[in-house]
Amino acid sequence: MDMRTTSTLTINALRNTNQPRFNQRFYVYNITDTTRPSTVVGQPNATDFDGDRLQYFLTGDATAREYFYVNRDTAEIILINNLDTTTVKTFNVCIIPVQT
């Protein structure tokens, strides 16, 4: 018997009109409650047309920040705590790319 449930992680990608830009407006990653902490659960892709180096910053509600971390250099979204899908089924995360 499969006891897994699924959570939905919705990422709203904010766009800076002066670049950099995400390649998609929204990224949606589905992860199960059996996903272990330290797992990369997604990696949105941004492009800087000036060729500047980018760093990524996670914003959003406090609940999302309790469960997810973004690698500033790679934009990898990493699960940092076990999911509790009985209390939270959807996380809204906002990642901002910044030119450095």
CSV table of N, CA, C and O in Angstrom, one decimal:
chain,number,residue,atom,x,y,z
A,1,MET,N,0.8,-1.2,0.0
A,1,MET,CA,0.0,0.0,0.0
A,1,MET,C,0.9,1.2,0.0
A,1,MET,O,1.8,1.4,0.8
A,2,ASP,N,0.7,2.2,-0.9
A,2,ASP,CA,1.5,3.4,-1.0
A,2,ASP,C,0.9,4.4,-0.1
A,2,ASP,O,-0.3,4.8,-0.3
A,3,MET,N,1.7,4.9,0.8
A,3,MET,CA,1.2,5.9,1.9
A,3,MET,C,1.7,7.3,1.6
A,3,MET,O,1.5,8.2,2.4
A,4,ARG,N,2.2,7.5,0.4
A,4,ARG,CA,2.7,8.9,0.1
A,4,ARG,C,1.6,9.8,-0.3
A,4,ARG,O,0.6,9.4,-0.9
A,5,THR,N,1.8,11.1,0.1
A,5,THR,CA,0.9,12.1,-0.4
A,5,THR,C,1.8,13.1,-1.1
A,5,THR,O,3.0,13.1,-1.0
A,6,THR,N,1.2,14.0,-1.9
A,6,THR,CA,2.0,15.0,-2.7
A,6,THR,C,1.7,16.4,-2.2
A,6,THR,O,0.5,16.7,-1.9
A,7,SER,N,2.7,17.2,-2.1
A,7,SER,CA,2.6,18.7,-1.9
A,7,SER,C,2.9,19.4,-3.2
A,7,SER,O,3.7,18.9,-4.0
A,8,THR,N,2.4,20.5,-3.3
A,8,THR,CA,2.7,21.4,-4.5
A,8,THR,C,3.4,22.6,-4.1
A,8,THR,O,3.0,23.3,-3.1
A,9,LEU,N,4.5,22.8,-4.7
A,9,LEU,CA,5.4,24.0,-4.5
A,9,LEU,C,5.2,24.9,-5.7
A,9,LEU,O,5.6,24.6,-6.8
A,10,THR,N,4.6,26.1,-5.5
A,10,THR,CA,4.4,27.0,-6.6
A,10,THR,C,5.4,28.2,-6.4
A,10,THR,O,5.5,28.8,-5.3
A,11,ILE,N,6.1,28.5,-7.4
A,11,ILE,CA,7.1,29.5,-7.4
A,11,ILE,C,6.7,30.7,-8.3
A,11,ILE,O,6.5,30.4,-9.5
A,12,ASN,N,6.5,31.8,-7.7
A,12,ASN,CA,6.2,33.0,-8.6
A,12,ASN,C,7.5,33.7,-8.8
A,12,ASN,O,8.1,34.2,-7.9
A,13,ALA,N,7.8,33.8,-10.1
A,13,ALA,CA,9.1,34.4,-10.5
A,13,ALA,C,8.9,35.8,-10.8
A,13,ALA,O,8.2,36.2,-11.8
A,14,LEU,N,9.4,36.7,-10.0
A,14,LEU,CA,9.3,38.1,-10.3
A,14,LEU,C,10.3,38.5,-11.3
A,14,LEU,O,11.4,38.1,-11.4
A,15,ARG,N,9.8,39.4,-12.2
A,15,ARG,CA,10.7,39.8,-13.3
A,15,ARG,C,11.2,41.3,-13.1
A,15,ARG,O,10.4,42.1,-12.8
A,16,ASN,N,12.4,41.5,-13.3
A,16,ASN,CA,13.0,42.8,-13.2
A,16,ASN,C,13.1,43.3,-14.7
A,16,ASN,O,13.8,42.7,-15.5
A,17,THR,N,12.4,44.4,-15.0
A,17,THR,CA,12.4,44.8,-16.4
A,17,THR,C,13.8,45.2,-16.9
A,17,THR,O,14.0,45.3,-18.1
A,18,ASN,N,14.7,45.5,-16.0
A,18,ASN,CA,16.1,45.8,-16.4
A,18,ASN,C,17.0,44.6,-16.4
A,18,ASN,O,18.2,44.8,-16.2
A,19,GLN,N,16.4,43.5,-16.5
A,19,GLN,CA,17.1,42.2,-16.4
A,19,GLN,C,17.6,42.0,-15.0
A,19,GLN,O,17.6,42.9,-14.2
A,20,PRO,N,17.9,40.8,-14.6
A,20,PRO,CA,17.8,39.5,-15.2
A,20,PRO,C,16.4,39.1,-15.4
A,20,PRO,O,15.5,39.6,-14.7
A,21,ARG,N,16.2,38.0,-16.1
A,21,ARG,CA,14.8,37.5,-16.3
A,21,ARG,C,14.8,36.0,-16.2
A,21,ARG,O,15.7,35.3,-16.6
A,22,PHE,N,13.7,35.5,-15.6
A,22,PHE,CA,13.4,34.1,-15.5
A,22,PHE,C,12.9,33.6,-16.9
A,22,PHE,O,12.3,34.4,-17.6
A,23,ASN,N,13.3,32.4,-17.2
A,23,ASN,CA,12.8,31.8,-18.5
A,23,ASN,C,11.4,31.5,-18.5
A,23,ASN,O,10.8,31.3,-19.6
A,24,GLN,N,10.7,31.4,-17.4
A,24,GLN,CA,9.3,31.1,-17.2
A,24,GLN,C,8.7,32.1,-16.2
A,24,GLN,O,9.4,32.6,-15.4
A,25,ARG,N,7.4,32.4,-16.3
A,25,ARG,CA,6.8,33.2,-15.3
A,25,ARG,C,6.5,32.5,-14.0
A,25,ARG,O,6.7,33.1,-13.0
A,26,PHE,N,6.1,31.2,-14.1
A,26,PHE,CA,5.9,30.4,-12.9
A,26,PHE,C,6.6,29.1,-13.1
A,26,PHE,O,6.7,28.5,-14.2
A,27,TYR,N,7.0,28.6,-11.9
A,27,TYR,CA,7.6,27.3,-11.9
A,27,TYR,C,6.8,26.5,-10.8
A,27,TYR,O,6.5,27.0,-9.7
A,28,VAL,N,6.4,25.3,-11.2
A,28,VAL,CA,5.6,24.5,-10.2
A,28,VAL,C,6.4,23.2,-10.1
A,28,VAL,O,6.7,22.5,-11.1
A,29,TYR,N,6.7,22.8,-8.8
A,29,TYR,CA,7.4,21.6,-8.5
A,29,TYR,C,6.5,20.8,-7.6
A,29,TYR,O,6.0,21.3,-6.6
A,30,ASN,N,6.2,19.5,-7.9
A,30,ASN,CA,5.5,18.6,-7.0
A,30,ASN,C,6.4,17.7,-6.3
A,30,ASN,O,7.3,17.1,-6.9
A,31,ILE,N,6.3,17.7,-5.0
A,31,ILE,CA,7.2,16.9,-4.2
A,31,ILE,C,6.3,16.0,-3.2
A,31,ILE,O,5.2,16.5,-2.8
A,32,THR,N,6.8,14.9,-2.8
A,32,THR,CA,6.0,14.0,-1.9
A,32,THR,C,6.5,14.3,-0.4
A,32,THR,O,7.6,14.8,-0.2
A,33,ASP,N,5.7,13.8,0.5
A,33,ASP,CA,6.0,14.0,1.9
A,33,ASP,C,7.1,13.1,2.3
A,33,ASP,O,7.6,13.1,3.4
A,34,THR,N,7.6,12.2,1.4
A,34,THR,CA,8.7,11.3,1.7
A,34,THR,C,10.0,11.9,1.2
A,34,THR,O,11.1,11.3,1.4
A,35,THR,N,10.0,13.1,0.6
A,35,THR,CA,11.2,13.7,0.2
A,35,THR,C,12.0,14.1,1.4
A,35,THR,O,11.5,14.7,2.4
A,36,ARG,N,13.3,13.8,1.4
A,36,ARG,CA,14.2,14.0,2.5
A,36,ARG,C,14.8,15.4,2.5
A,36,ARG,O,15.0,15.9,1.4
A,37,PRO,N,15.0,16.0,3.7
A,37,PRO,CA,15.7,17.2,3.8
A,37,PRO,C,17.1,17.1,3.1
A,37,PRO,O,17.6,16.0,3.0
A,38,SER,N,17.5,18.2,2.5
A,38,SER,CA,18.8,18.3,1.7
A,38,SER,C,18.6,17.9,0.3
A,38,SER,O,19.5,18.0,-0.5
A,39,THR,N,17.3,17.6,-0.1
A,39,THR,CA,17.0,17.2,-1.5
A,39,THR,C,16.8,18.5,-2.3
A,39,THR,O,16.0,19.4,-1.8
A,40,VAL,N,17.4,18.6,-3.5
A,40,VAL,CA,17.1,19.7,-4.4
A,40,VAL,C,15.7,19.4,-5.0
A,40,VAL,O,15.5,18.3,-5.6
A,41,VAL,N,14.8,20.3,-4.8
A,41,VAL,CA,13.4,20.0,-5.3
A,41,VAL,C,13.0,20.8,-6.5
A,41,VAL,O,12.0,20.6,-7.1
A,42,GLY,N,13.9,21.7,-6.9
A,42,GLY,CA,13.7,22.5,-8.1
A,42,GLY,C,14.8,23.5,-8.4
A,42,GLY,O,15.6,23.7,-7.5
A,43,GLN,N,14.9,24.0,-9.6
A,43,GLN,CA,15.9,25.0,-9.9
A,43,GLN,C,15.4,25.9,-11.1
A,43,GLN,O,15.5,25.5,-12.2
A,44,PRO,N,14.8,27.0,-10.7
A,44,PRO,CA,14.4,27.9,-11.8
A,44,PRO,C,15.6,28.5,-12.5
A,44,PRO,O,16.7,28.5,-12.0
A,45,ASN,N,15.4,28.9,-13.7
A,45,ASN,CA,16.5,29.4,-14.6
A,45,ASN,C,16.3,30.8,-15.0
A,45,ASN,O,15.2,31.2,-15.5
A,46,ALA,N,17.2,31.7,-14.6
A,46,ALA,CA,17.2,33.1,-15.0
A,46,ALA,C,18.4,33.4,-15.9
A,46,ALA,O,19.4,32.7,-15.8
A,47,THR,N,18.2,34.4,-16.8
A,47,THR,CA,19.2,34.8,-17.7
A,47,THR,C,19.4,36.3,-17.5
A,47,THR,O,18.5,37.1,-17.3
A,48,ASP,N,20.7,36.7,-17.5
A,48,ASP,CA,21.0,38.1,-17.5
A,48,ASP,C,21.6,38.5,-18.8
A,48,ASP,O,22.7,37.9,-19.2
A,49,PHE,N,21.0,39.4,-19.6
A,49,PHE,CA,21.4,39.7,-20.9
A,49,PHE,C,22.6,40.5,-21.0
A,49,PHE,O,23.3,40.6,-22.0
A,50,ASP,N,23.1,41.1,-19.8
A,50,ASP,CA,24.3,41.8,-19.8
A,50,ASP,C,25.5,40.9,-19.5
A,50,ASP,O,26.6,41.3,-19.5
A,51,GLY,N,25.2,39.7,-19.1
A,51,GLY,CA,26.2,38.7,-18.8
A,51,GLY,C,26.7,38.8,-17.3
A,51,GLY,O,27.7,38.2,-17.0
A,52,ASP,N,26.0,39.6,-16.5
A,52,ASP,CA,26.4,39.8,-15.1
A,52,ASP,C,26.1,38.5,-14.4
A,52,ASP,O,25.2,37.7,-14.7
A,53,ARG,N,26.9,38.3,-13.3
A,53,ARG,CA,26.7,37.2,-12.4
A,53,ARG,C,25.4,37.4,-11.6
A,53,ARG,O,25.1,38.5,-11.3
A,54,LEU,N,24.7,36.3,-11.4
A,54,LEU,CA,23.4,36.4,-10.7
A,54,LEU,C,23.5,35.7,-9.3
A,54,LEU,O,24.2,34.7,-9.2
A,55,GLN,N,22.8,36.3,-8.4
A,55,GLN,CA,22.6,35.6,-7.1
A,55,GLN,C,21.1,35.6,-6.9
A,55,GLN,O,20.4,36.4,-7.4
A,56,TYR,N,20.6,34.5,-6.2
A,56,TYR,CA,19.2,34.3,-6.0
A,56,TYR,C,18.8,34.4,-4.5
A,56,TYR,O,19.6,33.9,-3.7
A,57,PHE,N,17.7,35.0,-4.3
A,57,PHE,CA,17.2,35.2,-2.9
A,57,PHE,C,15.8,34.7,-2.8
A,57,PHE,O,15.0,35.0,-3.6
A,58,LEU,N,15.6,34.0,-1.7
A,58,LEU,CA,14.2,33.4,-1.4
A,58,LEU,C,13.5,34.4,-0.5
A,58,LEU,O,14.0,34.8,0.5
A,59,THR,N,12.3,34.8,-1.0
A,59,THR,CA,11.4,35.5,-0.1
A,59,THR,C,10.1,34.8,-0.1
A,59,THR,O,10.0,33.7,-0.6
A,60,GLY,N,9.1,35.3,0.5
A,60,GLY,CA,7.8,34.6,0.6
A,60,GLY,C,7.4,34.5,2.0
A,60,GLY,O,8.0,35.1,2.9
A,61,ASP,N,6.3,33.7,2.2
A,61,ASP,CA,5.8,33.7,3.6
A,61,ASP,C,6.8,32.9,4.5
A,61,ASP,O,7.6,32.1,4.0
A,62,ALA,N,6.6,33.1,5.8
A,62,ALA,CA,7.5,32.5,6.8
A,62,ALA,C,7.4,31.0,6.7
A,62,ALA,O,8.4,30.3,6.9
A,63,THR,N,6.3,30.4,6.4
A,63,THR,CA,6.1,28.9,6.3
A,63,THR,C,7.0,28.4,5.3
A,63,THR,O,7.7,27.4,5.5
A,64,ALA,N,7.1,29.0,4.1
A,64,ALA,CA,7.9,28.5,3.0
A,64,ALA,C,9.4,28.6,3.4
A,64,ALA,O,10.1,27.7,3.1
A,65,ARG,N,9.8,29.6,4.1
A,65,ARG,CA,11.2,29.8,4.5
A,65,ARG,C,11.6,28.7,5.6
A,65,ARG,O,12.7,28.5,5.8
A,66,GLU,N,10.6,28.2,6.3
A,66,GLU,CA,10.8,27.1,7.3
A,66,GLU,C,11.2,25.8,6.6
A,66,GLU,O,11.9,25.0,7.2
A,67,TYR,N,10.7,25.6,5.4
A,67,TYR,CA,10.9,24.4,4.7
A,67,TYR,C,11.9,24.4,3.5
A,67,TYR,O,12.4,23.4,3.1
A,68,PHE,N,12.2,25.6,3.0
A,68,PHE,CA,13.0,25.7,1.8
A,68,PHE,C,14.1,26.7,1.9
A,68,PHE,O,14.0,27.7,2.6
A,69,TYR,N,15.2,26.4,1.2
A,69,TYR,CA,16.4,27.3,1.2
A,69,TYR,C,16.7,27.4,-0.3
A,69,TYR,O,16.6,26.4,-1.0
A,70,VAL,N,17.2,28.5,-0.7
A,70,VAL,CA,17.7,28.6,-2.1
A,70,VAL,C,19.2,28.9,-2.1
A,70,VAL,O,19.7,29.7,-1.3
A,71,ASN,N,19.9,28.1,-2.9
A,71,ASN,CA,21.3,28.3,-3.1
A,71,ASN,C,21.5,29.6,-3.9
A,71,ASN,O,21.0,29.7,-5.0
A,72,ARG,N,22.2,30.5,-3.3
A,72,ARG,CA,22.3,31.9,-3.9
A,72,ARG,C,23.0,31.9,-5.2
A,72,ARG,O,22.8,32.7,-6.1
A,73,ASP,N,23.9,30.9,-5.4
A,73,ASP,CA,24.7,30.9,-6.7
A,73,ASP,C,24.1,30.0,-7.8
A,73,ASP,O,24.3,30.3,-8.9
A,74,THR,N,23.3,29.0,-7.4
A,74,THR,CA,22.8,28.1,-8.4
A,74,THR,C,21.3,28.2,-8.6
A,74,THR,O,20.7,27.6,-9.5
A,75,ALA,N,20.6,28.8,-7.7
A,75,ALA,CA,19.1,28.9,-7.7
A,75,ALA,C,18.5,27.5,-7.3
A,75,ALA,O,17.2,27.4,-7.4
A,76,GLU,N,19.2,26.5,-6.9
A,76,GLU,CA,18.6,25.3,-6.5
A,76,GLU,C,17.8,25.5,-5.2
A,76,GLU,O,18.2,26.2,-4.3
A,77,ILE,N,16.6,25.0,-5.2
A,77,ILE,CA,15.7,25.1,-4.1
A,77,ILE,C,15.8,23.8,-3.3
A,77,ILE,O,15.6,22.7,-3.9
A,78,ILE,N,16.2,23.9,-2.1
A,78,ILE,CA,16.5,22.7,-1.3
A,78,ILE,C,15.5,22.6,-0.1
A,78,ILE,O,15.3,23.6,0.6
A,79,LEU,N,15.0,21.4,0.1
A,79,LEU,CA,14.1,21.1,1.2
A,79,LEU,C,15.0,21.1,2.5
A,79,LEU,O,16.0,20.4,2.5
A,80,ILE,N,14.6,21.8,3.5
A,80,ILE,CA,15.4,21.8,4.7
A,80,ILE,C,14.7,21.2,5.9
A,80,ILE,O,15.4,21.0,7.0
A,81,ASN,N,13.5,20.9,5.9
A,81,ASN,CA,12.7,20.2,6.9
A,81,ASN,C,11.8,19.2,6.3
A,81,ASN,O,11.4,19.3,5.2
A,82,ASN,N,11.5,18.2,7.1
A,82,ASN,CA,10.5,17.2,6.7
A,82,ASN,C,9.2,17.9,6.4
A,82,ASN,O,8.8,18.8,7.2
A,83,LEU,N,8.5,17.5,5.3
A,83,LEU,CA,7.2,18.0,5.0
A,83,LEU,C,6.1,17.4,5.9
A,83,LEU,O,6.2,16.3,6.3
A,84,ASP,N,5.2,18.3,6.3
A,84,ASP,CA,4.0,17.8,7.1
A,84,ASP,C,2.8,18.2,6.2
A,84,ASP,O,2.3,19.3,6.3
A,85,THR,N,2.4,17.3,5.4
A,85,THR,CA,1.3,17.6,4.4
A,85,THR,C,0.0,17.5,5.1
A,85,THR,O,-1.0,17.9,4.4
A,86,THR,N,-0.1,17.2,6.4
A,86,THR,CA,-1.4,17.3,7.0
A,86,THR,C,-1.7,18.7,7.4
A,86,THR,O,-2.9,19.1,7.6
A,87,THR,N,-0.7,19.6,7.5
A,87,THR,CA,-0.9,21.0,7.8
A,87,THR,C,-0.7,21.9,6.7
A,87,THR,O,-1.4,23.0,6.6
A,88,VAL,N,0.2,21.6,5.8
A,88,VAL,CA,0.5,22.5,4.7
A,88,VAL,C,0.6,21.7,3.4
A,88,VAL,O,1.4,20.7,3.4
A,89,LYS,N,-0.2,22.0,2.4
A,89,LYS,CA,-0.1,21.3,1.2
A,89,LYS,C,0.5,22.1,0.0
A,89,LYS,O,0.9,21.5,-1.0
A,90,THR,N,0.5,23.4,0.1
A,90,THR,CA,1.0,24.2,-1.0
A,90,THR,C,1.9,25.3,-0.3
A,90,THR,O,1.5,25.9,0.6
A,91,PHE,N,3.0,25.5,-0.9
A,91,PHE,CA,4.0,26.5,-0.5
A,91,PHE,C,4.1,27.5,-1.7
A,91,PHE,O,4.3,27.1,-2.8
A,92,ASN,N,4.0,28.8,-1.3
A,92,ASN,CA,4.3,29.8,-2.3
A,92,ASN,C,5.6,30.5,-2.0
A,92,ASN,O,5.8,31.1,-1.0
A,93,VAL,N,6.5,30.3,-2.9
A,93,VAL,CA,7.9,30.8,-2.7
A,93,VAL,C,8.2,31.8,-3.8
A,93,VAL,O,7.8,31.6,-5.0
A,94,CYS,N,8.9,32.9,-3.5
A,94,CYS,CA,9.3,33.8,-4.4
A,94,CYS,C,10.8,33.9,-4.4
A,94,CYS,O,11.4,34.0,-3.4
A,95,ILE,N,11.4,33.8,-5.6
A,95,ILE,CA,12.8,33.8,-5.7
A,95,ILE,C,13.2,35.1,-6.6
A,95,ILE,O,12.6,35.2,-7.7
A,96,ILE,N,14.1,35.9,-6.1
A,96,ILE,CA,14.5,37.1,-6.8
A,96,ILE,C,15.9,36.9,-7.3
A,96,ILE,O,16.8,36.7,-6.5
A,97,PRO,N,16.1,37.0,-8.7
A,97,PRO,CA,17.5,37.1,-9.2
A,97,PRO,C,18.1,38.5,-9.1
A,97,PRO,O,17.4,39.4,-9.4
A,98,VAL,N,19.3,38.6,-8.6
A,98,VAL,CA,19.9,39.9,-8.5
A,98,VAL,C,21.3,39.9,-9.2
A,98,VAL,O,22.1,39.0,-9.0
A,99,GLN,N,21.5,40.9,-9.9
A,99,GLN,CA,22.9,41.1,-10.6
A,99,GLN,C,23.9,41.4,-9.5
A,99,GLN,O,23.6,42.2,-8.7
A,100,THR,N,25.1,40.8,-9.6
A,100,THR,CA,26.1,41.1,-8.7
A,100,THR,C,27.3,41.6,-9.4
A,100,THR,O,27.5,41.5,-10.6
